[in-house]
Coordinates of C-alpha atoms and ligand atoms in Angstrom, one line a residue:
M1173 CA 16.5 -101.4 50.1
L1174 CA 20.0 -101.2 50.8
K1175 CA 20.5 -97.0 52.1
D1176 CA 21.3 -98.6 55.6
T1177 CA 23.2 -101.7 53.8
T1178 CA 26.9 -101.8 55.1
I1179 CA 28.5 -103.8 51.8
A1180 CA 32.6 -104.9 52.1
F1181 CA 34.0 -106.1 48.9
I1182 CA 36.7 -108.7 50.0
G1183 CA 38.8 -108.3 46.3
S1184 CA 38.3 -104.9 44.5
G1185 CA 39.5 -105.5 41.4
T1186 CA 37.6 -105.7 37.7
M1187 CA 34.1 -107.2 38.9
G1188 CA 34.5 -105.5 42.9
E1189 CA 34.8 -102.1 41.1
A1190 CA 31.5 -102.8 38.7
M1191 CA 29.7 -103.3 41.5
V1192 CA 30.8 -100.4 43.3
K1193 CA 30.0 -98.3 40.2
G1194 CA 26.5 -100.6 39.6
L1195 CA 25.3 -99.5 43.3
L1196 CA 26.6 -95.8 42.9
E1197 CA 25.0 -94.9 40.4
N1198 CA 22.2 -96.4 40.2
H1199 CA 21.9 -94.4 43.9
L1200 CA 21.0 -97.8 45.8
V1201 CA 23.5 -97.4 48.8
N1202 CA 25.5 -94.3 50.0
P1203 CA 29.2 -94.6 49.2
D1204 CA 29.8 -93.8 53.4
H1205 CA 28.7 -97.5 53.4
I1206 CA 30.7 -99.0 51.0
I1207 CA 33.8 -100.6 52.4
A1208 CA 36.6 -102.5 49.5
S1209 CA 39.3 -104.1 50.3
G1210 CA 42.5 -105.9 48.7
P1211 CA 46.3 -106.1 49.4
R1212 CA 47.5 -102.8 48.0
E1213 CA 47.4 -99.3 49.5
E1214 CA 47.6 -97.8 46.1
R1215 CA 44.5 -99.2 45.1
A1216 CA 42.4 -98.4 48.5
E1217 CA 43.6 -94.7 47.8
E1218 CA 41.9 -94.8 44.0
L1219 CA 38.7 -96.4 44.8
T1220 CA 38.4 -93.6 48.0
K1221 CA 39.8 -91.0 45.5
T1222 CA 37.0 -92.1 42.7
Y1223 CA 34.1 -93.9 44.7
N1224 CA 34.0 -91.7 48.1
I1225 CA 33.6 -95.1 49.4
R1226 CA 35.6 -96.6 52.3
A1227 CA 38.4 -98.7 51.3
T1228 CA 41.3 -100.8 52.9
T1229 CA 44.0 -103.2 53.1
D1230 CA 42.5 -105.6 55.6
N1231 CA 40.2 -107.6 54.7
R1232 CA 39.2 -108.6 58.4
E1233 CA 38.3 -104.8 59.1
A1234 CA 36.4 -104.4 56.0
A1235 CA 34.4 -108.2 56.5
K1236 CA 33.8 -106.7 60.3
G1237 CA 30.1 -105.5 61.1
A1238 CA 29.2 -105.7 57.4
D1239 CA 25.5 -106.8 56.6
D1240 CA 26.9 -107.9 53.1
V1241 CA 30.2 -109.3 52.6
V1242 CA 31.2 -109.7 48.7
L1243 CA 33.8 -112.3 47.9
S1244 CA 35.4 -110.7 44.6
V1245 CA 38.7 -112.6 44.7
K1246 CA 40.3 -114.6 42.2
P1247 CA 39.2 -118.5 43.1
Q1248 CA 43.1 -119.1 43.9
V1249 CA 42.8 -116.5 46.4
L1250 CA 39.9 -117.6 48.4
P1251 CA 41.5 -120.3 50.4
S1252 CA 43.6 -118.2 52.3
V1253 CA 40.8 -115.1 52.4
L1254 CA 38.1 -117.5 54.1
E1255 CA 40.9 -118.6 56.5
E1256 CA 41.3 -114.9 57.5
L1257 CA 37.5 -114.6 57.4
Q1258 CA 36.5 -117.0 59.9
G1259 CA 35.2 -115.7 62.9
V1260 CA 34.6 -112.3 61.8
V1261 CA 31.9 -112.3 59.7
S1262 CA 28.4 -111.4 61.6
K1263 CA 26.3 -114.8 61.7
D1264 CA 23.4 -112.9 60.4
A1265 CA 25.2 -110.9 57.6
L1266 CA 24.8 -112.2 53.4
I1267 CA 27.9 -113.7 51.9
L1268 CA 27.7 -113.2 48.3
S1269 CA 30.3 -114.8 46.3
I1270 CA 31.3 -114.0 42.5
V1271 CA 34.1 -116.5 42.7
A1272 CA 34.4 -118.6 39.8
G1273 CA 33.8 -123.0 40.6
A1274 CA 33.4 -121.9 44.5
K1275 CA 30.7 -124.2 45.9
I1276 CA 28.6 -122.5 48.5
A1277 CA 29.3 -125.2 50.9
R1278 CA 32.7 -124.4 50.8
I1279 CA 32.2 -121.4 51.6
R1280 CA 29.2 -121.7 54.1
G1281 CA 31.4 -124.3 56.1
A1282 CA 34.6 -122.2 56.2
L1283 CA 32.4 -119.2 57.8
G1284 CA 29.9 -120.5 59.5
T1285 CA 27.0 -118.8 58.3
E1286 CA 23.3 -119.8 57.0
F1287 CA 23.0 -116.7 53.9
V1288 CA 25.3 -117.7 51.3
V1289 CA 24.7 -116.9 47.3
R1290 CA 26.8 -117.9 44.8
S1291 CA 26.6 -116.0 41.7
M1292 CA 28.1 -116.1 38.2
P1293 CA 28.1 -112.4 37.0
N1294 CA 30.2 -111.1 33.0
I1295 CA 31.9 -108.4 31.8
P1296 CA 29.6 -105.9 30.8
A1297 CA 28.9 -105.6 34.2
Q1298 CA 31.1 -103.5 33.8
I1299 CA 28.3 -101.7 32.1
M1300 CA 25.4 -102.2 33.4
Q1301 CA 24.9 -105.0 30.8
G1302 CA 26.2 -108.2 32.3
M1303 CA 24.0 -111.2 33.2
T1304 CA 24.0 -112.9 36.3
V1305 CA 23.1 -116.4 37.0
W1306 CA 22.4 -116.8 40.8
T1307 CA 21.4 -119.5 43.8
A1308 CA 21.3 -119.6 47.4
T1309 CA 21.3 -121.5 50.7
P1310 CA 17.8 -122.9 51.2
S1311 CA 18.4 -121.1 54.1
T1312 CA 18.7 -118.2 53.3
D1313 CA 15.4 -116.3 53.8
E1314 CA 13.6 -113.5 51.5
R1315 CA 15.3 -110.3 52.7
H1316 CA 18.8 -111.9 52.3
R1317 CA 17.7 -113.0 48.6
Q1318 CA 16.0 -109.7 48.2
Q1319 CA 19.5 -107.7 48.9
A1320 CA 21.5 -110.2 46.9
R1321 CA 18.6 -109.5 43.7
T1322 CA 19.0 -106.1 44.4
I1323 CA 23.0 -105.8 44.5
L1324 CA 23.1 -108.1 41.3
A1325 CA 20.4 -106.2 39.5
A1326 CA 22.9 -103.3 39.6
L1327 CA 24.7 -104.9 37.7
G1328 CA 22.3 -106.0 34.3
D1329 CA 19.9 -108.8 34.3
E1330 CA 19.6 -111.7 36.8
L1331 CA 18.7 -114.7 36.9
F1332 CA 17.8 -117.3 40.4
V1333 CA 18.4 -120.8 39.6
K1334 CA 17.7 -123.7 42.3
D1335 CA 20.4 -125.8 41.5
E1336 CA 24.1 -124.8 41.9
N1337 CA 25.2 -127.0 39.0
Y1338 CA 23.4 -124.6 36.5
L1339 CA 26.1 -122.3 38.2
D1340 CA 29.1 -124.2 36.4
M1341 CA 26.8 -123.8 33.5
A1342 CA 26.2 -120.8 33.2
T1343 CA 30.2 -120.3 34.2
A1344 CA 30.2 -121.7 31.2
L1345 CA 27.8 -120.0 28.7
S1346 CA 27.7 -116.2 29.8
G1347 CA 30.0 -115.9 32.7
T1348 CA 33.1 -117.0 29.7
G1349 CA 30.6 -116.2 27.3
P1350 CA 32.2 -112.2 26.3
A1351 CA 35.6 -114.3 25.7
Y1352 CA 34.0 -115.9 22.8
A1353 CA 32.5 -113.2 21.3
F1354 CA 35.6 -111.1 21.4
L1355 CA 37.8 -113.6 19.9
F1356 CA 35.1 -113.8 17.2
M1357 CA 35.2 -110.3 16.7
E1358 CA 39.2 -110.1 16.4
A1359 CA 39.1 -113.1 14.2
L1360 CA 36.8 -110.5 11.6
V1361 CA 38.5 -107.7 12.4
D1362 CA 41.9 -110.1 11.6
A1363 CA 40.0 -111.0 8.3
G1364 CA 39.0 -107.8 7.0
V1365 CA 43.1 -106.7 7.1
H1366 CA 43.7 -108.7 5.2
L1367 CA 40.8 -108.7 2.8
G1368 CA 42.6 -104.9 2.7
F1369 CA 40.6 -102.7 4.3
S1370 CA 42.7 -100.3 7.5
R1371 CA 42.4 -102.3 11.0
R1372 CA 40.8 -99.4 12.2
V1373 CA 38.0 -99.0 9.1
A1374 CA 37.4 -103.0 10.1
H1375 CA 37.0 -102.4 13.5
Q1376 CA 33.7 -100.3 12.8
L1377 CA 32.6 -102.3 9.9
V1378 CA 33.1 -105.4 12.8
L1379 CA 31.7 -103.9 16.1
K1380 CA 28.8 -102.1 14.3
T1381 CA 27.5 -105.6 12.5
M1382 CA 28.1 -107.3 15.7
Q1383 CA 26.2 -105.1 17.7
G1384 CA 23.2 -104.7 14.7
A1385 CA 23.5 -108.5 14.7
V1386 CA 22.3 -108.7 18.2
G1387 CA 20.3 -106.0 18.9
I1388 CA 17.9 -107.4 15.5
A1389 CA 18.0 -110.5 17.4
A1390 CA 16.9 -109.0 20.4
H1391 CA 14.6 -107.1 19.1
T1392 CA 12.6 -109.5 16.7
M1393 CA 13.1 -112.7 19.8
K1394 CA 13.4 -114.8 16.4
H1395 CA 15.5 -118.4 16.4
P1396 CA 18.8 -117.5 15.3
V1397 CA 18.5 -120.3 12.8
E1398 CA 15.2 -118.3 11.1
L1399 CA 18.0 -115.1 11.1
R1400 CA 20.0 -116.8 9.7
N1401 CA 17.7 -118.4 6.9
D1402 CA 16.5 -114.5 6.1
V1403 CA 20.0 -113.6 4.9
T1404 CA 21.4 -116.7 3.3
S1405 CA 20.1 -116.4 -0.3
P1406 CA 20.5 -119.3 -2.8
G1407 CA 24.2 -118.7 -4.2
G1408 CA 25.1 -116.0 -2.3
T1409 CA 27.6 -114.9 0.2
S1410 CA 26.0 -115.7 3.3
A1411 CA 25.6 -119.2 1.7
A1412 CA 29.7 -119.3 0.3
A1413 CA 31.0 -118.3 3.9
L1414 CA 28.3 -120.6 6.1
Y1415 CA 29.5 -123.6 4.1
E1416 CA 33.2 -122.5 4.8
L1417 CA 32.0 -122.1 8.4
E1418 CA 30.6 -125.4 8.8
Q1419 CA 33.2 -127.3 6.8
G1420 CA 35.9 -125.8 9.4
G1421 CA 33.4 -127.8 12.4
L1422 CA 32.3 -124.5 14.4
R1423 CA 29.6 -125.4 16.2
T1424 CA 32.0 -128.7 17.4
V1425 CA 34.8 -126.4 18.2
I1426 CA 32.3 -123.9 19.9
A1427 CA 30.7 -127.1 21.6
K1428 CA 34.1 -128.6 23.0
A1429 CA 35.3 -124.9 24.0
V1430 CA 31.7 -124.3 26.2
W1431 CA 32.1 -127.8 27.4
A1432 CA 35.9 -127.1 29.0
A1433 CA 34.9 -123.9 30.4
Y1434 CA 32.2 -126.6 32.5
E1435 CA 34.7 -128.6 33.1
R1436 CA 37.3 -125.9 34.7
S1437 CA 34.8 -124.1 36.3
K1438 CA 34.1 -127.8 37.8
A1439 CA 37.6 -128.5 38.7
L1440 CA 38.3 -125.3 40.1
G1441 CA 35.7 -126.2 42.7
D1442 CA 37.6 -129.3 43.9
A1443 CA 40.8 -127.6 44.3
K1444 CA 41.9 -129.0 47.2
P1445 CA 42.8 -125.5 49.5
Ligands
NAP1558 N1 36.7 -110.9 35.3 C1 35.1 -111.8 34.7 O1 34.7 -111.5 33.6 C2 34.1 -112.2 36.3 C3 33.4 -112.7 35.4 C4 32.6 -113.4 36.5 C5 32.8 -113.5 37.6 N2 34.3 -113.6 37.7 C6 35.1 -113.6 38.9 O2 35.0 -112.5 40.0 C7 36.0 -113.3 40.5 C8 37.2 -111.7 40.3 O3 37.4 -111.5 38.9 P1 37.9 -110.4 38.4 O4 37.8 -110.3 37.4 O5 37.4 -109.1 39.4 O6 40.0 -110.5 39.0 P2 40.9 -108.6 39.7 O7 40.2 -107.9 38.8 O8 41.7 -109.9 39.5 O9 40.3 -108.6 41.3 C9 40.8 -109.5 42.3 C10 41.1 -108.6 43.2 O10 41.0 -109.1 44.1 C11 42.4 -108.6 45.3 N3 43.5 -109.5 45.6 C12 44.5 -110.7 45.8 N4 44.8 -111.3 46.7 C13 43.9 -110.4 47.8 C14 43.6 -110.5 49.2 N5 44.4 -112.0 49.4 N6 42.9 -110.4 49.9 C15 41.6 -109.0 48.7 N7 42.0 -109.2 48.1 C16 42.8 -109.9 47.1 C17 43.1 -107.6 43.8 O11 44.6 -107.3 44.1 P3 45.7 -106.7 43.3 O12 45.0 -106.7 42.3 O13 46.5 -105.8 43.8 O14 46.5 -108.6 43.5 C18 42.8 -107.9 42.5 O15 42.1 -106.4 43.2 C19 37.0 -114.4 40.1 O16 36.5 -114.9 41.2 C20 36.2 -114.6 38.7 O17 36.0 -116.0 39.1 C21 35.3 -112.2 37.0

């Protein structure tokens, strides 16, 4: 599908590298068809050495002639990158953005291209366990959509949505979601240390517990409340702990946190370049 496609990564940090890795490990594209760009020469050398791909410090050189151009820079850097790429990107190219908050209209307007995909992956993409939500301009034809789908599927699961508004929502839920999970794990490990476990043991117990809980939820597909009721005996330890969590307003805090991330994603999209 992508064998003869040249893919340029503009910004080759954590997510850019995860995408390169996913594409290569799934044998979707040959290394010499990938070109990565970024500001540092050492990073370009490192990427070439690790993945055998081409790498450059010149964004224009990377994007020129590429069939697919992946925008994988931080939101704050996007305005200067879009300016730099003006007139360079082929009119037939697929532009695939993973930049949080960056609206399709802005990218399309800056680059003058028809085929623009906006996506929101998340960090488990690094181990091909990611969840990516994406949408495309209505004028993106099936060939370009299929290319986007193939690239994103190399990161884990992908879900197409028709309405771009869902991208800000996905940013708050699945894009930012791993941060919530990491904080919850950290708090549990600290609680274990407070009880008297060594940090190493507390970490091991928490990690396996989280993995097991997610595993059973995915395996049974039961609603979380059903699973929670199954482990909550009358007058038992779970009931005592859950009462404290509810008293502390855990649900409200989570709802507020996710809403704050949603508002932040929209604000990033509205920010003037
Ligand atoms: N990380 C996540 O969990 C996650 C999840 C979903 C979406 N995203 C989105 O993915 C994008 C990239 O995030 P990331 O976590 O991969 O960030 P990152 O690791 O900081 O990667 C960004 C890369 O862009 C490079 N860069 C800086 N200025 C540049 C320029 N002018 N031209 C080309 N490259 C430039 C950086 O190089 P230097 O390091 O040398 O500055 C860095 O390698 C962001 O827009 C973010 O919203 C991230």
